[in-house]
C-alpha cells in the first residue's frame, strides 16, 4: 500500500498570500495518478487536480499541481477567502487507492 | 445537472447489516466506474470500494474486504454498498463518487454523503 504524507499539517496564511502544500508518497506513484481535493466543513470533497497537474472542470487557475514520482505539490497562487479549507492528496495508480491525512489551510 | 444522492444511513448495532444506495442523475451512469469513500468523524478520507461500469470488476479496501459488497443496477442508475458484520470502526460518513477515467481515474463527482453510526 502506498502511504501518502502531507505537509504541513496546518498552514496559517492571509488572503492574497501563496499557499504551497506537499504530498510525499512512500513509493513512486504510477503515471502521475495523483489527485488533490478540497473539503470544507460539512461538505463533500471537491476534485481540484487530477493527473498531478490537470485542473478539474470549473477550478480557477490560481490552483495548480505539479510533481511526479514520489513528490507532489499543490499551489494556490493567491488565497481567496473561499480557499480556506482542508486539502487531501490521493493516489489512484495502484490498489488500494490511498489518501493523505490532509492539510488544513486556515486564516492567519 | 450531474448529481449523486446517497441514502440508507442510520444507527445500527455492531454485527448487524445496512445497505446504502446512491442515485445518479444527469449523466450516463452505465458508462462510469463508481466508488465508495468514507470519512470517520473528525478524520480523513478512506477509499472503500470501486465497481467497474459493466460490473465485471470490483475491488475493496482490506478493512472491509469480506464484509462489504459493492454493486450497481445500471437500469436504475443506482449504486449500492451492502455492509455486513458492522463494527464500531465503520462509523463514518459514506460518500459515493464517480470515476473520471474508466476506473483508473480520480473522483470527479461526489454525493453529499450519508452517515452510518455503529453503536449498541
Coordinates of C-alpha atoms in Angstrom, one line a residue:
Chain A
X1 CA 0.0 0.0 0.0
X2 CA 1.3 3.5 -0.9
X3 CA 1.3 5.8 2.1
X4 CA 0.9 9.5 1.3
X5 CA 2.3 12.0 3.8
X6 CA 1.1 15.6 3.6
X7 CA 2.9 18.6 5.0
X8 CA 2.4 20.8 6.8
X9 CA -0.5 19.6 8.9
X10 CA -1.8 23.2 9.2
X11 CA -0.9 26.2 7.1
X12 CA -1.8 29.6 8.5
X13 CA -1.9 32.3 5.9
X14 CA -3.6 35.5 5.0
X15 CA -5.9 36.1 2.0
X16 CA -3.8 37.1 -1.0
X17 CA -0.8 35.0 0.1
X18 CA 0.6 32.0 -1.8
X19 CA 0.0 28.5 -0.4
X20 CA 2.3 25.6 -1.1
X21 CA 1.1 22.1 0.0
X22 CA 3.2 19.0 -0.2
X23 CA 2.3 15.3 -0.7
X24 CA 5.0 12.7 -0.5
X25 CA 4.5 9.1 -1.4
X26 CA 6.2 6.0 0.1
X27 CA 6.6 4.6 -3.4
X28 CA 6.5 6.0 -6.8
X29 CA 3.0 6.9 -8.0
X30 CA 2.4 5.4 -11.4
X31 CA 1.5 7.6 -14.4
X32 CA 1.2 10.7 -12.3
X33 CA -2.1 9.2 -10.9
X34 CA -2.3 11.8 -8.2
X35 CA -5.3 14.0 -7.4
X36 CA -6.0 16.9 -5.0
X37 CA -9.3 17.5 -3.3
X38 CA -10.6 20.4 -1.3
X39 CA -13.1 19.8 1.6
X40 CA -15.0 22.4 3.6
X41 CA -16.7 21.7 6.9
X42 CA -19.9 19.7 6.4
X43 CA -19.4 19.3 2.6
X44 CA -18.2 16.6 0.3
X45 CA -14.7 16.7 -1.1
X46 CA -14.3 18.5 -4.4
X47 CA -11.8 17.4 -7.1
X48 CA -9.3 20.2 -7.9
X49 CA -6.4 18.5 -9.7
X50 CA -6.1 15.1 -11.4
X51 CA -3.1 13.5 -13.2
X52 CA -0.9 15.6 -10.9
X53 CA -1.3 18.8 -12.9
X54 CA -4.7 18.9 -14.7
X55 CA -7.3 21.2 -13.3
X56 CA -10.8 19.7 -13.0
X57 CA -13.7 21.4 -14.6
X58 CA -14.5 24.8 -13.2
X59 CA -11.4 25.0 -11.0
X60 CA -9.9 28.5 -11.0
X61 CA -6.4 28.9 -12.5
X62 CA -5.0 30.1 -9.1
X63 CA -4.9 26.3 -8.3
X64 CA -2.0 24.4 -9.8
X65 CA -0.5 21.0 -9.3
X66 CA 3.0 19.7 -10.1
X67 CA 5.3 16.8 -9.3
X68 CA 6.0 13.2 -10.3
X69 CA 7.3 10.0 -8.8
X70 CA 7.1 10.5 -5.0
X71 CA 6.8 14.2 -4.6
X72 CA 3.8 16.3 -5.5
X73 CA 2.8 19.9 -4.8
X74 CA -0.5 21.8 -4.8
X75 CA 0.0 25.6 -5.1
X76 CA -2.7 28.2 -4.6
X77 CA -1.2 31.4 -6.1
X78 CA -3.3 33.9 -4.2
X79 CA -5.6 32.8 -1.5
X80 CA -9.2 33.8 -1.7
X81 CA -11.5 33.7 1.4
X82 CA -13.3 30.7 0.0
X83 CA -10.0 28.7 -0.3
X84 CA -9.6 28.2 3.5
X85 CA -10.4 24.5 3.8
X86 CA -8.7 21.1 4.2
X87 CA -6.9 19.7 1.2
X88 CA -6.2 16.0 0.5
X89 CA -4.0 14.3 -2.0
X90 CA -4.9 10.8 -3.3
X91 CA -3.0 8.3 -5.4
X92 CA -5.1 6.2 -7.7
X93 CA -2.3 4.4 -9.7
X94 CA -2.2 1.3 -7.5
X95 CA -4.7 -0.6 -5.3
X96 CA -5.7 0.2 -2.8
X97 CA -6.2 3.8 -3.6
X98 CA -5.0 5.9 -0.7
X99 CA -5.4 9.4 0.6
X100 CA -3.0 11.6 2.6
X101 CA -4.1 12.7 6.0
X102 CA -4.9 16.3 4.9
X103 CA -3.5 19.8 5.2
X104 CA -5.7 22.5 6.8
X105 CA -5.3 25.9 5.3
X106 CA -6.5 28.4 7.9
X107 CA -6.8 32.2 8.1
X108 CA -3.9 33.7 9.9
Chain B
X1 CA -27.3 18.6 -13.5
X2 CA -24.9 15.9 -12.7
X3 CA -25.8 14.6 -9.2
X4 CA -25.3 11.8 -6.8
X5 CA -27.6 11.3 -3.8
X6 CA -26.8 8.8 -1.1
X7 CA -29.4 7.3 1.2
X8 CA -29.7 4.4 3.7
X9 CA -27.5 5.6 6.5
X10 CA -28.5 5.4 10.2
X11 CA -27.7 3.9 13.5
X12 CA -27.1 0.1 13.6
X13 CA -25.8 -2.3 16.3
X14 CA -22.5 -4.0 15.9
X15 CA -22.7 -7.2 13.9
X16 CA -25.8 -6.1 12.0
X17 CA -26.2 -5.1 8.3
X18 CA -27.0 -2.0 6.4
X19 CA -27.4 -1.2 2.7
X20 CA -26.5 2.2 1.3
X21 CA -27.8 3.5 -2.0
X22 CA -26.5 6.2 -4.4
X23 CA -28.9 7.5 -7.0
X24 CA -27.2 9.0 -10.1
X25 CA -28.7 11.6 -12.5
X26 CA -27.5 14.0 -15.2
X27 CA -25.0 11.6 -16.8
X28 CA -24.8 8.2 -18.4
X29 CA -24.4 6.2 -15.2
X30 CA -23.8 2.9 -17.1
X31 CA -20.6 4.4 -18.6
X32 CA -18.7 5.2 -15.4
X33 CA -16.9 3.2 -12.7
X34 CA -18.1 4.2 -9.3
X35 CA -16.6 4.4 -5.8
X36 CA -17.5 4.4 -2.2
X37 CA -15.3 6.6 0.1
X38 CA -15.8 7.1 3.8
X39 CA -14.8 9.6 6.5
X40 CA -14.9 8.8 10.2
X41 CA -15.9 11.7 12.4
X42 CA -13.1 14.3 12.5
X43 CA -10.8 12.1 10.4
X44 CA -9.6 12.0 6.9
X45 CA -10.8 10.2 3.8
X46 CA -10.7 6.5 3.3
X47 CA -11.3 4.8 0.0
X48 CA -13.7 1.8 0.4
X49 CA -14.5 0.1 -2.9
X50 CA -14.8 0.5 -6.7
X51 CA -17.0 -1.2 -9.3
X52 CA -16.4 -1.1 -13.0
X53 CA -19.1 0.3 -15.3
X54 CA -20.0 -3.1 -16.5
X55 CA -20.0 -4.7 -13.0
X56 CA -17.2 -7.1 -14.0
X57 CA -14.6 -5.8 -11.7
X58 CA -14.8 -5.0 -8.0
X59 CA -12.1 -4.0 -5.6
X60 CA -12.1 -3.4 -1.9
X61 CA -10.0 -1.9 0.9
X62 CA -8.6 -4.5 3.2
X63 CA -10.5 -3.0 6.1
X64 CA -13.9 -4.0 4.5
X65 CA -13.0 -7.0 2.3
X66 CA -15.3 -9.9 3.0
X67 CA -17.8 -7.8 4.9
X68 CA -18.9 -5.2 2.3
X69 CA -20.2 -5.7 -1.2
X70 CA -20.4 -3.1 -3.8
X71 CA -23.0 -3.5 -6.6
X72 CA -24.9 -1.5 -9.1
X73 CA -28.1 -1.6 -11.1
X74 CA -27.5 0.3 -14.4
X75 CA -31.2 0.1 -15.3
X76 CA -32.0 2.1 -12.2
X77 CA -28.9 4.4 -12.2
X78 CA -28.1 3.3 -8.7
X79 CA -25.0 2.2 -6.8
X80 CA -25.2 0.1 -3.7
X81 CA -23.0 -0.8 -0.7
X82 CA -24.1 -3.8 1.3
X83 CA -22.4 -3.6 4.7
X84 CA -22.5 -6.8 6.8
X85 CA -20.9 -7.6 10.2
X86 CA -20.6 -3.9 11.0
X87 CA -18.1 -2.7 13.6
X88 CA -17.8 0.4 15.6
X89 CA -14.8 1.5 13.4
X90 CA -17.2 1.5 10.4
X91 CA -18.9 4.6 11.8
X92 CA -18.4 7.3 9.2
X93 CA -20.0 9.4 6.5
X94 CA -20.1 7.4 3.3
X95 CA -19.8 9.1 0.0
X96 CA -20.4 7.7 -3.4
X97 CA -18.3 9.2 -6.2
X98 CA -17.8 8.9 -9.9
X99 CA -14.6 7.9 -11.5
X100 CA -13.5 10.2 -14.3
X101 CA -11.4 7.7 -16.3
X102 CA -12.8 4.3 -16.7
X103 CA -11.9 3.0 -13.2
X104 CA -8.4 4.4 -13.5
X105 CA -9.2 8.0 -12.6
X106 CA -9.9 10.4 -9.8
X107 CA -13.3 11.0 -8.2
X108 CA -14.8 14.0 -10.1
X109 CA -18.4 14.0 -8.8
X110 CA -19.3 13.3 -5.2
X111 CA -22.6 12.9 -3.4
X112 CA -23.4 14.7 -0.2
X113 CA -22.8 11.7 2.0
X114 CA -24.8 9.5 4.3
X115 CA -23.9 9.0 8.0
X116 CA -23.6 5.4 9.4
X117 CA -23.2 5.0 13.1
X118 CA -22.4 1.6 14.5
X119 CA -23.2 1.6 18.2
X120 CA -25.0 -0.6 20.8

